[in-house]
Short mmCIF file of C-alpha atoms (C1' of nucleotides) in Angstrom, two decimals:
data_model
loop_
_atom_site.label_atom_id
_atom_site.label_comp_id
_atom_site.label_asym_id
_atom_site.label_seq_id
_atom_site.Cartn_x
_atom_site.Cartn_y
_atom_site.Cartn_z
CA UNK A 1 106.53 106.22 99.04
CA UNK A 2 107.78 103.69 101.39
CA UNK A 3 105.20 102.75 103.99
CA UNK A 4 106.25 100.07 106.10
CA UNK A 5 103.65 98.25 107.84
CA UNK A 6 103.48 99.08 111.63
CA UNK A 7 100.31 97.14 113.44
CA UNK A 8 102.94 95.54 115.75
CA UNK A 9 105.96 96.08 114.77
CA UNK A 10 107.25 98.93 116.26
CA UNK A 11 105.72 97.68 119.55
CA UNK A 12 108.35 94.64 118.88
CA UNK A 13 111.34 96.18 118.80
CA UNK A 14 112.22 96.47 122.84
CA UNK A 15 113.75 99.84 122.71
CA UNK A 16 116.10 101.30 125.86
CA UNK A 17 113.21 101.29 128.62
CA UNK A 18 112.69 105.27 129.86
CA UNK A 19 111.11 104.62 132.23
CA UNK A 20 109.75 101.35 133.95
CA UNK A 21 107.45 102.37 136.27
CA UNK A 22 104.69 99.85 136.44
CA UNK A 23 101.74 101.89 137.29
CA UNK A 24 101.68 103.71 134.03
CA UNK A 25 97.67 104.32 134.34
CA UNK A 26 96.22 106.92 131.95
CA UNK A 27 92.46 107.88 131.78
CA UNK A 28 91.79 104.70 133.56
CA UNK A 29 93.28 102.61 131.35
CA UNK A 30 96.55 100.50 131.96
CA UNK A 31 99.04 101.17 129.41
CA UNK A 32 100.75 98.27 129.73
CA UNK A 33 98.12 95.94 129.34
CA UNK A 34 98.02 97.47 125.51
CA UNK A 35 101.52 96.39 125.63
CA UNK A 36 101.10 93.26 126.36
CA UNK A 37 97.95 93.02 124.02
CA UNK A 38 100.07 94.40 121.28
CA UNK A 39 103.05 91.51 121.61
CA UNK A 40 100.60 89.20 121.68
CA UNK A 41 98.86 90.34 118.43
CA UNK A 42 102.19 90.18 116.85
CA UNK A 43 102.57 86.51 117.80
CA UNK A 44 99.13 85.35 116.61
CA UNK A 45 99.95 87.66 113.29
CA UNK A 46 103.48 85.76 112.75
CA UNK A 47 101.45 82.27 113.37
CA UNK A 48 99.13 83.15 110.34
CA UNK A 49 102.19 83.95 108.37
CA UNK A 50 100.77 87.08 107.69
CA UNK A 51 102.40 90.56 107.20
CA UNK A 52 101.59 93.88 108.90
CA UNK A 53 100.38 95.15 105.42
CA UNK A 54 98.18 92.55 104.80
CA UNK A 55 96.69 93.13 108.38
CA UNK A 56 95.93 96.46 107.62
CA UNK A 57 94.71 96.15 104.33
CA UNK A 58 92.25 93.32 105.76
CA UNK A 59 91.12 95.75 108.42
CA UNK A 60 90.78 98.86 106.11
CA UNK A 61 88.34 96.76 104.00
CA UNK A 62 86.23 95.16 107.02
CA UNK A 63 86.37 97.50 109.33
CA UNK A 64 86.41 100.89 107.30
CA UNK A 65 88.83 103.56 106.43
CA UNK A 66 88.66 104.49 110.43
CA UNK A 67 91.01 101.59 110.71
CA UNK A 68 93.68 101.96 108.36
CA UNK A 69 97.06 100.41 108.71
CA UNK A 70 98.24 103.66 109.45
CA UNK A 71 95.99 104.72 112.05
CA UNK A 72 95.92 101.60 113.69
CA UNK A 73 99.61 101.33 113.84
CA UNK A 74 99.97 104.37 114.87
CA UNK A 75 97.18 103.87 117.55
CA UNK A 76 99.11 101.10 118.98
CA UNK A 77 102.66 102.47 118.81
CA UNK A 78 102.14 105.31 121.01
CA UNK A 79 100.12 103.27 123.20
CA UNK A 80 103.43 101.39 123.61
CA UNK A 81 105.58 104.19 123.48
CA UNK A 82 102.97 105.66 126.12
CA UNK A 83 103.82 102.67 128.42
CA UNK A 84 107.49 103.72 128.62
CA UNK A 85 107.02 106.76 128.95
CA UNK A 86 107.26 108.07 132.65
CA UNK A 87 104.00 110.25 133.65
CA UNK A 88 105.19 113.28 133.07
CA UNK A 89 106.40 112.94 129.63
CA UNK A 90 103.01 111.46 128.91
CA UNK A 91 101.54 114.65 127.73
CA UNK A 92 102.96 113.36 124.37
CA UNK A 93 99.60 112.17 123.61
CA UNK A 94 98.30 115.73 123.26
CA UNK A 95 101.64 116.34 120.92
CA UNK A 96 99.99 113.53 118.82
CA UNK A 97 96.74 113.99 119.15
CA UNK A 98 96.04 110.80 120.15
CA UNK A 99 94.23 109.71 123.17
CA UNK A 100 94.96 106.52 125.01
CA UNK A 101 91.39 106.19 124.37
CA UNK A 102 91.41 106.05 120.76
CA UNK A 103 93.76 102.79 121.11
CA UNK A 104 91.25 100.98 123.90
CA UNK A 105 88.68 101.60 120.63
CA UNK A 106 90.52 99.64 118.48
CA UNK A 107 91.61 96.32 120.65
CA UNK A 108 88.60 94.96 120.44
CA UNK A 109 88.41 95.14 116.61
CA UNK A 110 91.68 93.84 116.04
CA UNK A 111 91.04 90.71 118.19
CA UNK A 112 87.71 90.14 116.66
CA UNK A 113 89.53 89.97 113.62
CA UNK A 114 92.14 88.29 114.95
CA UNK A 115 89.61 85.64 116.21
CA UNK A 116 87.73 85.01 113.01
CA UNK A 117 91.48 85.24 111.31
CA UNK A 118 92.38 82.31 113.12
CA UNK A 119 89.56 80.56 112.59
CA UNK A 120 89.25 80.82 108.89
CA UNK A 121 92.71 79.59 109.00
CA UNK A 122 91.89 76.62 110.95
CA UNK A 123 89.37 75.79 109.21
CA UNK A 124 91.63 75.06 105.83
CA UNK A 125 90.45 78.55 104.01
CA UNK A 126 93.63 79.74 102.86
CA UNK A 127 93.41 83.15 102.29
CA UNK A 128 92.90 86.24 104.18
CA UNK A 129 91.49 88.38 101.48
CA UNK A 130 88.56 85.25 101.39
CA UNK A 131 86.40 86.33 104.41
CA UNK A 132 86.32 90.16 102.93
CA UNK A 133 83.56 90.43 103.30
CA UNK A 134 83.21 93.30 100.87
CA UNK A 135 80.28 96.25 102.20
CA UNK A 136 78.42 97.38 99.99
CA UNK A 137 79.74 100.82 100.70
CA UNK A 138 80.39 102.48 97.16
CA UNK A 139 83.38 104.35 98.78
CA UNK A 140 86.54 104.33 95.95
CA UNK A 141 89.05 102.05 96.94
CA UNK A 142 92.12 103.18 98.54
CA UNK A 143 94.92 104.09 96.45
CA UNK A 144 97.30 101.30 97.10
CA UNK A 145 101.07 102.15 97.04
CA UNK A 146 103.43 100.03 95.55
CA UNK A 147 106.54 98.88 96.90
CA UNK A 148 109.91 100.12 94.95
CA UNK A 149 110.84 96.15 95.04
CA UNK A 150 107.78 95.35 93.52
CA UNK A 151 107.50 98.32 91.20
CA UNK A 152 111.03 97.29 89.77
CA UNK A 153 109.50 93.23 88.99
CA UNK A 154 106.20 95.31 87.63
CA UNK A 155 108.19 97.39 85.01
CA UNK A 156 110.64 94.66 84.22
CA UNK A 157 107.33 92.25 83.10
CA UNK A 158 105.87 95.48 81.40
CA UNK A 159 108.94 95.97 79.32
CA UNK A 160 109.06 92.18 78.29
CA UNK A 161 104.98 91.89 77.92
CA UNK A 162 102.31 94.86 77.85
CA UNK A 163 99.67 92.84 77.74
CA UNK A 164 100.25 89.93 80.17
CA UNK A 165 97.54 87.24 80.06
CA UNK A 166 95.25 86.25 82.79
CA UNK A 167 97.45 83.58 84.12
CA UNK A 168 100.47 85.53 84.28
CA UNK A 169 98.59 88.51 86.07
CA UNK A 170 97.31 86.34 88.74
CA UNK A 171 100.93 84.66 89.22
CA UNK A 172 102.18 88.15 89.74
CA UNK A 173 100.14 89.16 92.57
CA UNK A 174 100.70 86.25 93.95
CA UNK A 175 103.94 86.60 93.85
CA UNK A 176 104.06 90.11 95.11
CA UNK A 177 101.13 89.73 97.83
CA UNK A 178 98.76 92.27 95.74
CA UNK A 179 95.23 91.70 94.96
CA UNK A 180 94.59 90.57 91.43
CA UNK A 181 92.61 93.17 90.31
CA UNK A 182 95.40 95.73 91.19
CA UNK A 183 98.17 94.33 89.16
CA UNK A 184 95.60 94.45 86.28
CA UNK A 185 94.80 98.15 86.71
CA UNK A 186 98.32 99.08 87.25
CA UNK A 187 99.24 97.12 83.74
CA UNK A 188 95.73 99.37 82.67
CA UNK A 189 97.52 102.26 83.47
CA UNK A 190 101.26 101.90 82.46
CA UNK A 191 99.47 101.06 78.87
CA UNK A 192 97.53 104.09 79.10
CA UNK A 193 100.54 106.75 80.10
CA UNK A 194 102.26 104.70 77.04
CA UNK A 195 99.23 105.84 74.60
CA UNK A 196 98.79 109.37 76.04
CA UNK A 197 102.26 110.05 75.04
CA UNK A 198 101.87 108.82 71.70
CA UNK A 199 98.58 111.39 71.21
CA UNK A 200 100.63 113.80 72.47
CA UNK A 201 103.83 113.59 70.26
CA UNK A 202 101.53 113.02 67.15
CA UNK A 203 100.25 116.77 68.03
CA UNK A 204 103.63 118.09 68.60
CA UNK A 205 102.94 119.06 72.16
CA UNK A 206 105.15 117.24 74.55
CA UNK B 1 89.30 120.34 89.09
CA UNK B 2 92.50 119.51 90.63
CA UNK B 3 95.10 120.26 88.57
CA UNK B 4 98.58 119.75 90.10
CA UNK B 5 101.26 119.77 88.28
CA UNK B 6 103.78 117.21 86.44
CA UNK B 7 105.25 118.05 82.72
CA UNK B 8 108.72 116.24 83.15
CA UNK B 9 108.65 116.21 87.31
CA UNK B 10 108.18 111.87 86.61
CA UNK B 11 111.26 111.92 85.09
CA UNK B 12 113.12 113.03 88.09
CA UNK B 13 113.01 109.88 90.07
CA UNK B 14 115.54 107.95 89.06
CA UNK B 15 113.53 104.47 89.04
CA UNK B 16 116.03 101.11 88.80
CA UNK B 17 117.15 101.07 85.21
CA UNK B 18 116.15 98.07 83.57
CA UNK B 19 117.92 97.84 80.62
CA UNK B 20 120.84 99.93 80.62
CA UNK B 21 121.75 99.26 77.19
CA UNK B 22 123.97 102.28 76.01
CA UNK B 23 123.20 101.73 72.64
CA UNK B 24 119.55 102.43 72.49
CA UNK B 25 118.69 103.52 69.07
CA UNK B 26 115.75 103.30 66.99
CA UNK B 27 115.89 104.62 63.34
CA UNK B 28 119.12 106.50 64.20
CA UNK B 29 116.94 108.43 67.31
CA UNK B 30 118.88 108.01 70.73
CA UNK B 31 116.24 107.00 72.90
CA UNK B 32 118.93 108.16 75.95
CA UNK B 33 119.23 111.51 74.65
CA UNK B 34 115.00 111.95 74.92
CA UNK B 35 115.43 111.01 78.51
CA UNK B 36 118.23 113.43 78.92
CA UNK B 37 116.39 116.06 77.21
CA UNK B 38 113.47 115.34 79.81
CA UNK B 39 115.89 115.89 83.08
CA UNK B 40 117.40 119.12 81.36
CA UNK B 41 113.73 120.62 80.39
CA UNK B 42 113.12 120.18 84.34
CA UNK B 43 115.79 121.72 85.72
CA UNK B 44 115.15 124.77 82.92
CA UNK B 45 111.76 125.22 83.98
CA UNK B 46 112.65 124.65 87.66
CA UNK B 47 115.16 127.53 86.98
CA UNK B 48 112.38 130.17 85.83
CA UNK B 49 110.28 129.19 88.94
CA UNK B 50 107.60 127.66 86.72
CA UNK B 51 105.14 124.57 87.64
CA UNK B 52 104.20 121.97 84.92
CA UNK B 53 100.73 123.44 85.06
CA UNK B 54 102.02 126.30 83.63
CA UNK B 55 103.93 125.61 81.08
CA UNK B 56 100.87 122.90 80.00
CA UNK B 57 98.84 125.94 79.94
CA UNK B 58 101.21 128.00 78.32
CA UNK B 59 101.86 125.10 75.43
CA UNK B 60 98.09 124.79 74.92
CA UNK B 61 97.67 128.46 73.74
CA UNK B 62 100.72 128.39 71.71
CA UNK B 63 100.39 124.56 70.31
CA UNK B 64 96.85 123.34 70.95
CA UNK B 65 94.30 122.37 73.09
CA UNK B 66 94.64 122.07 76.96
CA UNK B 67 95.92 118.95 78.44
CA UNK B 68 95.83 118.17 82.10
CA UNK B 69 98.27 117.96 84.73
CA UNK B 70 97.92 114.20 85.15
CA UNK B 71 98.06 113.42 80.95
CA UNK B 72 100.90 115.52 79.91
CA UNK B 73 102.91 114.03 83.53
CA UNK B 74 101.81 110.53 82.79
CA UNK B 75 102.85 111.15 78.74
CA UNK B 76 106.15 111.97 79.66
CA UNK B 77 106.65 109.35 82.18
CA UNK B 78 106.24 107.13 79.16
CA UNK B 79 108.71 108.55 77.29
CA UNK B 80 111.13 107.71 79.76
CA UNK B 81 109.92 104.10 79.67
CA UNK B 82 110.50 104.19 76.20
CA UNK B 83 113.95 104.91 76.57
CA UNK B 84 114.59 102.59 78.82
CA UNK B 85 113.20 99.65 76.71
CA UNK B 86 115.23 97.29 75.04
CA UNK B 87 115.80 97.30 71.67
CA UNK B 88 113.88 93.87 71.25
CA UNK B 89 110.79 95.35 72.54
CA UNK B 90 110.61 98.57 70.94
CA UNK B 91 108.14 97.09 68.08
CA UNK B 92 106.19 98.55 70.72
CA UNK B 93 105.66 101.96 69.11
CA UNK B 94 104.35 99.79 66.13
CA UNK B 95 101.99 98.68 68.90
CA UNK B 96 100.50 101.75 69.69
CA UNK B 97 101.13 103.36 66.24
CA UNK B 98 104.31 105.51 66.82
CA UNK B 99 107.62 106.26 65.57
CA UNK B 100 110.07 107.01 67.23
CA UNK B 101 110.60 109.96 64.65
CA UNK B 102 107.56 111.35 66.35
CA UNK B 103 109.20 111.11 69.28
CA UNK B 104 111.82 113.31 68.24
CA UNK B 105 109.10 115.84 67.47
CA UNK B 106 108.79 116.73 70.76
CA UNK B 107 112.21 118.23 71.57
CA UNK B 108 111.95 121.17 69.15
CA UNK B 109 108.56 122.02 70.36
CA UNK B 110 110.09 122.38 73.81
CA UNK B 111 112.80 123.64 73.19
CA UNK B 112 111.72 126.43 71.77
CA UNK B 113 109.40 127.72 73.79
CA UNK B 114 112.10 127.13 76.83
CA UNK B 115 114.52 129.30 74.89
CA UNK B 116 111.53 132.28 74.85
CA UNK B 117 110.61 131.39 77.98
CA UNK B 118 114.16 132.38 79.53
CA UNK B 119 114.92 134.95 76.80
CA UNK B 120 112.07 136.88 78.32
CA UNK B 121 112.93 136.29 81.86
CA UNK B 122 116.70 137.31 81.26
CA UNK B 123 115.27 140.33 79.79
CA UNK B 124 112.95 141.09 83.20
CA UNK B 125 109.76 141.61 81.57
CA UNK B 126 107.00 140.37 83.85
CA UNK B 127 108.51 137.54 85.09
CA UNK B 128 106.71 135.60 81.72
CA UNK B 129 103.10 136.67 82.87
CA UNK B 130 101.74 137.26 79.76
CA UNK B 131 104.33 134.87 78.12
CA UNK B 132 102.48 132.01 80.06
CA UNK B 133 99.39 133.57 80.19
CA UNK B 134 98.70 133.12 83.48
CA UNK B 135 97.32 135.64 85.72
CA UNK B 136 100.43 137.53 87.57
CA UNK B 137 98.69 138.23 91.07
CA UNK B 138 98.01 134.42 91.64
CA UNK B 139 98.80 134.58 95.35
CA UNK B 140 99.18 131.46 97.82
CA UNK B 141 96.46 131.49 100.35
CA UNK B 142 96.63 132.52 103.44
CA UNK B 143 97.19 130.28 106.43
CA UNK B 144 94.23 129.26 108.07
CA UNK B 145 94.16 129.37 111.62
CA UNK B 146 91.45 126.77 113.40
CA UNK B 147 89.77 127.62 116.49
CA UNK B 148 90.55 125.25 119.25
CA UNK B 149 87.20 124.52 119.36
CA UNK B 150 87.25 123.31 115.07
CA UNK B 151 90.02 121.92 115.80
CA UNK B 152 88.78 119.22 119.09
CA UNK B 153 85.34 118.69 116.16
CA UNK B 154 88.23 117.63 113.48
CA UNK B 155 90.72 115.59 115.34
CA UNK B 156 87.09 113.87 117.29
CA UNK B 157 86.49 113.36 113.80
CA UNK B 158 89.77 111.93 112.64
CA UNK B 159 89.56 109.78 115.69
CA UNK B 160 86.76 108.09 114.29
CA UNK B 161 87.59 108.10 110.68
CA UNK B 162 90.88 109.21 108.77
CA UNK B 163 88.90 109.54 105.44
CA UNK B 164 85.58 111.21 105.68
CA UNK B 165 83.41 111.04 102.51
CA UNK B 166 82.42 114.11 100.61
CA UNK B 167 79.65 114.61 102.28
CA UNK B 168 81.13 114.45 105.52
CA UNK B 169 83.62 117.14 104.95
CA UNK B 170 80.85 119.51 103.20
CA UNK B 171 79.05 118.87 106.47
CA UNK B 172 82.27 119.73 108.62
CA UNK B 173 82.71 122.62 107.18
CA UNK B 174 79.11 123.79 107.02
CA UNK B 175 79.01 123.28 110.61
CA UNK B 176 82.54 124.73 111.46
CA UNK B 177 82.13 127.71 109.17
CA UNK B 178 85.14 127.33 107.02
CA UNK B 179 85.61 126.70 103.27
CA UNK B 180 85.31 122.80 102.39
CA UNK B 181 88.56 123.13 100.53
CA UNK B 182 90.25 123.87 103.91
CA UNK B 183 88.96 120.95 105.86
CA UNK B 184 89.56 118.44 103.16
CA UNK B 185 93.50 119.75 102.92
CA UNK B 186 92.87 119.17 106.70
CA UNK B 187 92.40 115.67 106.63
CA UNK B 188 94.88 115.48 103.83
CA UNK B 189 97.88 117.03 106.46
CA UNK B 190 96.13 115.00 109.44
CA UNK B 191 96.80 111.67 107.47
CA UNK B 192 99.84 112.77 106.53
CA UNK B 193 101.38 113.88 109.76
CA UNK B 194 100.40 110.42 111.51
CA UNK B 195 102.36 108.76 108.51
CA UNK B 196 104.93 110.52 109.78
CA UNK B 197 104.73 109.74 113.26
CA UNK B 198 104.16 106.08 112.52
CA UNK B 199 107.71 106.09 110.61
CA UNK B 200 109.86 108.09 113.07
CA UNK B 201 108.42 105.63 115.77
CA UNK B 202 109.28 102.97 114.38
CA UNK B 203 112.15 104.62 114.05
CA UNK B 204 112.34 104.91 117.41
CA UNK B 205 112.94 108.64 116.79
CA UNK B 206 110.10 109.85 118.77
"C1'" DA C 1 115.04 132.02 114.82
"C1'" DG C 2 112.56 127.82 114.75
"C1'" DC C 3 108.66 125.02 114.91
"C1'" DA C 4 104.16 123.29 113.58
"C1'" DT C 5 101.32 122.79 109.94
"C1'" DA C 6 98.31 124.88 106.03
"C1'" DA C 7 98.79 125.24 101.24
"C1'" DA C 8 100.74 124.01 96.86
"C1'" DT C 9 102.84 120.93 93.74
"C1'" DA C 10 103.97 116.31 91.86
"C1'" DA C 11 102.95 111.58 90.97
"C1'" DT C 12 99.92 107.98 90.13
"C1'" DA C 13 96.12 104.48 91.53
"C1'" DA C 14 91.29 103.88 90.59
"C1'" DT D 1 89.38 111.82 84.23
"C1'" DT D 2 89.20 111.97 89.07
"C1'" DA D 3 90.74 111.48 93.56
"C1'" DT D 4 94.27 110.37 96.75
"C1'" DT D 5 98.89 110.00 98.25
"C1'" DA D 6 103.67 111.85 98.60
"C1'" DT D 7 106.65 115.75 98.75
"C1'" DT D 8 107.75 120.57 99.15
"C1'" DT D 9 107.05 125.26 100.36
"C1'" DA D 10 106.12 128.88 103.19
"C1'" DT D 11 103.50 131.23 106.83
"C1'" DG D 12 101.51 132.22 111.42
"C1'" DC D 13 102.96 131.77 115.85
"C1'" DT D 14 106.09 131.21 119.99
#
DNA sequence: AGCATAAATAATAA
DNA sequence: TTATTATTTATGCT
């Protein structure tokens, strides 16, 4: 299913203002300050070349399943869709059962990561999945969910190779921004639906 | 055990074809016509209101021994990879021991019991009950209803984390007094709906 | 009547 | 094989 990554982006888009008032104060907490916090996350994100995705994916992994890309996104897009909202209307947070609280929460854990982001980058450590620092939390990973575009390059290798080496694996999730070890299960598991078909067929059943 | 259902429903999507070769034949077997077959079985089952689990149930008492929902899905789903390989790569059924004569093998079976299957429903008689096996008065649950009071524990919950453990949700519903089924469906829907928000707002639909 | 969402089914990553 | 995500269905409520 398409998921398109959301930590800032829908914040960016400057959609037709409802209303401007400036006070837009909820549970003692300025709205627009999120705003502002969240353009400014998207220009620090952009300066590490990095995608929304890849933020989220980071977070999920250092922060916990609390903070997936989804809830965080979603966390900050109403906060911004909060701020243009005139009071009234605001009761849209009950609608989404989301508090304006539950997007203070999570500021400070995106711009600690931010920070340390930044830093890592500075300091010549290319990559972002590098400072994962994985928990030892035995928790199954998250089902990742490809991307049709990169589904499409996956099956067109799979047709030419079933059994791509180790070099070629690693060039594909390069290429495709996936962690290593995905690409290999995936490969694991297009073989696999290959040989349960065969069992199958030999018994007559499918 | 989970067991959801997906005899030919991965043949539906109608993924990028890869190598649209219309000449795909291996020892005089259209490979096309298997994935045709697969589209046709669906919309045949579809039409007697039956679910892939049931027909895999029905198939194992008639032709073997029980496969799961994910297998027989994932076996299929192969087959229509087969047919979409080209014709330089199909050494791959030496690969993995097939023919593609036992390929074939699998439309009779099918087809067979599909004719039965709507034989017996054109002629009214049980709507296939004891033709599938299954037991007749499987009825959907009913609608759960939370408390307002579950529901402020749940959504606290979700606030703090979108994917509670096992343990967590066994506690949840221990303390909330409903079935653990119905809380983990809970957070299933809960993640689901804010996936939903996330994309209309970026849509700028909401 | 229509909406919100619980339940069921389908697909597939781990 | 298991567990999670994605999609669909249908029900309780207004």
């Amino acid at each position: 299913m398409r998921m398109s990554g959301c930590i800032d982006g829908c914040l960016s888009q400057d959609q037709p203002t409802i209303s401007q008032s400036s006070g837009n104060v909820v549970d003692g907490i300025n709205l627009e300050d999120i705003k502002e916090f969240a353009k400014a996350f998207k220009l620090r994100r952009l300066g590490l070349g990095l995608t929304q995705t890849q933020v989220g994916q980071a977070l999920s992994v250092t922060e916990g399943p609390a903070y997936s890309q989804s809830a965080i996104c979603s966390a900050l897009a109403s906060q911004m869709l909060a701020a243009q909202l005139s009071s009234q209307q605001q009761n849209i947070f009950e609608k989404l059962d989301i508090t304006p609280k539950s997007a203070q929460k999570i500021k400070p854990v995106l711009e600690r990561w931010m920070k340390e982001a930044e830093e890592r980058y500075a300091s010549g450590q290319n990559h972002l999945t590098d400072f994962i620092g994985m928990e030892p939390s035995k928790k199954r990973k998250r089902r990742t969910s490809f991307t049709p575009q990169a589904l499409e390059l996956l099956n067109a290798h799979f047709e030419r190779n079933t059994h791509p080496s180790g070099t070629e694996i690693t060039g594909l999730a390069h290429q495709l921004g996936y962690e290593r070890e995905v690409i290999r299960i995936w490969f694991c598991n297009k073989r696999q639906a290959l040989k349960n078909t065969v069992r199958m067929m030999s018994k007559g059943i499918v």
